[in-house]
PDB file of C-alpha atoms in Angstrom:
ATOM      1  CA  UNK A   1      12.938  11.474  19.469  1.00  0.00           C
ATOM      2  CA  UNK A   2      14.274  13.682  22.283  1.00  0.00           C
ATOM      3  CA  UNK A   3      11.862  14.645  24.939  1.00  0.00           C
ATOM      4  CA  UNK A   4      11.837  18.273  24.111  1.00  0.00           C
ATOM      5  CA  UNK A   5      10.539  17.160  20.152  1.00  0.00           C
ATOM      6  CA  UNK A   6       7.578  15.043  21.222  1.00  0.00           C
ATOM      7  CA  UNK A   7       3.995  16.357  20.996  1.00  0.00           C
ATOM      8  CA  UNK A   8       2.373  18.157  23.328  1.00  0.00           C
ATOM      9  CA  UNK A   9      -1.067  17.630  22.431  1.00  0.00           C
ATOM     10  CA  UNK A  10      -3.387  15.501  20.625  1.00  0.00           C
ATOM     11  CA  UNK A  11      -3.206  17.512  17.471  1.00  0.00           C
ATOM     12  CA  UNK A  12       0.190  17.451  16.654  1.00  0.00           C
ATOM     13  CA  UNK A  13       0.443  13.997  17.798  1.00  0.00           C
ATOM     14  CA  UNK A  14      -2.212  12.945  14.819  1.00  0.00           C
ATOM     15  CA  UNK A  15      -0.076  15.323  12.019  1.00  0.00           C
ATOM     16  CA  UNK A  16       3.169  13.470  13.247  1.00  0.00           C
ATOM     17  CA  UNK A  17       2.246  10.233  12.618  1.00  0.00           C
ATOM     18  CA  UNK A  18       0.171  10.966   9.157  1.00  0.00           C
ATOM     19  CA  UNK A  19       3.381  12.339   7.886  1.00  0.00           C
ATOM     20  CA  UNK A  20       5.096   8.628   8.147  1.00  0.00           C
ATOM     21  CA  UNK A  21       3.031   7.497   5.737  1.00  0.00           C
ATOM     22  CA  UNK A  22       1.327   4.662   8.013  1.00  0.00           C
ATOM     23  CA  UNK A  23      -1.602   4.241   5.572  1.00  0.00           C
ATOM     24  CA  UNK A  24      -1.140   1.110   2.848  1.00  0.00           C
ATOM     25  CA  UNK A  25      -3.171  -1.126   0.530  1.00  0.00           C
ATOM     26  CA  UNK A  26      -3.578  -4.585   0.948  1.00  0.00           C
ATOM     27  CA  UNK A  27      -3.612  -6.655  -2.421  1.00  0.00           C
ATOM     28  CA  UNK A  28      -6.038 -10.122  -2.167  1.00  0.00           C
ATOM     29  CA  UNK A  29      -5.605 -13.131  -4.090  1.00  0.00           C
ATOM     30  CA  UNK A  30      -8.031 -14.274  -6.801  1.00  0.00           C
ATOM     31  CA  UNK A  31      -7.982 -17.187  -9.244  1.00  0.00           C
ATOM     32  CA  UNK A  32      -9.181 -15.214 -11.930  1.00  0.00           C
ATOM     33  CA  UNK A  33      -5.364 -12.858 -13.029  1.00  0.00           C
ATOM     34  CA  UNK A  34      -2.584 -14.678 -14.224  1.00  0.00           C
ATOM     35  CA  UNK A  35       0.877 -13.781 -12.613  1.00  0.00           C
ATOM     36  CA  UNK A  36       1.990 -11.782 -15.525  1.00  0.00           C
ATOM     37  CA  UNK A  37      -1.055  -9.190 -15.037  1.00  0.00           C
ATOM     38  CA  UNK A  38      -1.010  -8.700 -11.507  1.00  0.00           C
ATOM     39  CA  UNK A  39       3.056  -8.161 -12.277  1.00  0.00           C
ATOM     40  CA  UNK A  40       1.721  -5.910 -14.687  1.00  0.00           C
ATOM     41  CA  UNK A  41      -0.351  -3.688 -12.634  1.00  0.00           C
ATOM     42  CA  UNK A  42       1.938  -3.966  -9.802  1.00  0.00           C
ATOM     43  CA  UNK A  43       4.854  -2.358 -11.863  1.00  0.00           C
ATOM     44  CA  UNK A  44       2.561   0.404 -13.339  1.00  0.00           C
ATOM     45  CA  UNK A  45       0.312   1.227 -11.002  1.00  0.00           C
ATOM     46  CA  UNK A  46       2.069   0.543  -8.110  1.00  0.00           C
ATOM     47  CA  UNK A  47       5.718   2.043  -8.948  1.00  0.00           C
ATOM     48  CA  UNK A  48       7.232  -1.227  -8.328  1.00  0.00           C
ATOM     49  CA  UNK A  49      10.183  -2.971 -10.219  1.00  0.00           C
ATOM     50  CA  UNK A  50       9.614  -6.141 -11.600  1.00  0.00           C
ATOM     51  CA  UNK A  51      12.012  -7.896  -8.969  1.00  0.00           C
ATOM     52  CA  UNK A  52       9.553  -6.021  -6.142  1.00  0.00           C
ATOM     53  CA  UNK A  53       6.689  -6.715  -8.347  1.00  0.00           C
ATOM     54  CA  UNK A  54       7.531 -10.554  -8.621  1.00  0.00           C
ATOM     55  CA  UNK A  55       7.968 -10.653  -4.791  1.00  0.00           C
ATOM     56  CA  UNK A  56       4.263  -8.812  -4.196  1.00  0.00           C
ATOM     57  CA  UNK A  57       2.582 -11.639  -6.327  1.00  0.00           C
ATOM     58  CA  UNK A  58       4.068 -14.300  -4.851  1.00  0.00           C
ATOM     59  CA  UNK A  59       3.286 -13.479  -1.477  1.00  0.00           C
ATOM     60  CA  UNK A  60      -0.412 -12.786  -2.565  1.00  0.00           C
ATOM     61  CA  UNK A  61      -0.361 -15.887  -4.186  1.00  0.00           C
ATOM     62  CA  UNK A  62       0.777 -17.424  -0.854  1.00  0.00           C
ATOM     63  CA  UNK A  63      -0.392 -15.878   1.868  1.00  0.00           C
ATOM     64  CA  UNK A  64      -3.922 -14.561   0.402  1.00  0.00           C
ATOM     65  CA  UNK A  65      -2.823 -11.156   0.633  1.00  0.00           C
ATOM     66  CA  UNK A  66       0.156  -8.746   0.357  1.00  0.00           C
ATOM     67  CA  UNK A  67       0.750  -5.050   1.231  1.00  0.00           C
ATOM     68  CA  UNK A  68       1.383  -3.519  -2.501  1.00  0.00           C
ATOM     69  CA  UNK A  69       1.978   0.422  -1.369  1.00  0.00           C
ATOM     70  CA  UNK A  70       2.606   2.549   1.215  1.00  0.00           C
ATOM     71  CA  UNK A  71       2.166   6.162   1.400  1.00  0.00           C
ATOM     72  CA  UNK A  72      -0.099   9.095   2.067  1.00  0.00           C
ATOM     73  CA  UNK A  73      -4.049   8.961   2.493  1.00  0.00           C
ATOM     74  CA  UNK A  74      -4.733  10.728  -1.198  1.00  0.00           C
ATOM     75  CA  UNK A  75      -1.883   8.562  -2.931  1.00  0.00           C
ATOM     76  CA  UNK A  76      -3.620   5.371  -1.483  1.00  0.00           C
ATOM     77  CA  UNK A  77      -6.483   6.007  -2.559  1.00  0.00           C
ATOM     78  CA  UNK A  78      -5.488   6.456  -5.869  1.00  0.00           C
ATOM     79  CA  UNK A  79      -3.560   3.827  -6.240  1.00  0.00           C
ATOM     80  CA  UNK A  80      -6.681   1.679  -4.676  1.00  0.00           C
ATOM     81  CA  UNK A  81      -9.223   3.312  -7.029  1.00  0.00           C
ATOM     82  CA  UNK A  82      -6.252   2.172 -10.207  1.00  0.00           C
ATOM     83  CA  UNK A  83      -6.202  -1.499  -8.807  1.00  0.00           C
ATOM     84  CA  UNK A  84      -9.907  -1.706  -8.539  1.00  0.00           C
ATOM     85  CA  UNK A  85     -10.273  -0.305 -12.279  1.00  0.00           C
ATOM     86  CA  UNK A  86      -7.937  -2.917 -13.389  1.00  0.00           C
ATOM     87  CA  UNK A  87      -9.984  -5.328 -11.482  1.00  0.00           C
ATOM     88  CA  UNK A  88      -8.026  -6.547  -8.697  1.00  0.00           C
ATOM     89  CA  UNK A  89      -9.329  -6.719  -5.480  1.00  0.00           C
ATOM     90  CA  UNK A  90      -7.923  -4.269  -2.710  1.00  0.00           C
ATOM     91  CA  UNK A  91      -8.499  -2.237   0.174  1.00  0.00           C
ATOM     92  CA  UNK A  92      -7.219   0.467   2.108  1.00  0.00           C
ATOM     93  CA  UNK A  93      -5.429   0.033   5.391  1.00  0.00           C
ATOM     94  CA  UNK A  94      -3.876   2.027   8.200  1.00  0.00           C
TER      95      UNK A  94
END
């Protein structure tokens, strides 16, 4: 970013950084979902491939938790709200 293109002010300094999409949610590990379901939701509710999908799982499974999506606030949420209904626990992050 040149000098002449950076904000000037705190405004536009907020609405250039919420349009790189720095929100996310965080997927936890549970005992309760076998692999194949939390694949499963990943894929569908999460617009992953299964190769992605696979990956997101296993580093759930090993690290307790996993970033499953990234984008804006609203599609976060959304996607948050999905993973909850399915019953998989989540939360937002920025």
């Amino acid at each position: 970013m040149t000098e002449q293109n950076q904000p000037s002010t705190f405004e536009e300094t907020q609405t250039h950084f919420d349009s790189v999409y720095f929100y996310f949610v965080i997927l936890f590990n549970d005992s309760i979902h076998e692999f194949s379901y939390v694949e499963d939701c990943l894929m569908k509710l999460c617009f992953k491939t299964k190769k992605d999908a696979k990956k997101i799982a296993m580093e759930t499974h090993t690290n307790g938790k996993a970033v499953c999506f990234q984008g804006s606030m609203e599609e976060c949420e959304t996607v948050a709200e999905n993973m909850t209904n399915a019953n998989l626990t989540v939360i937002l992050g920025v």
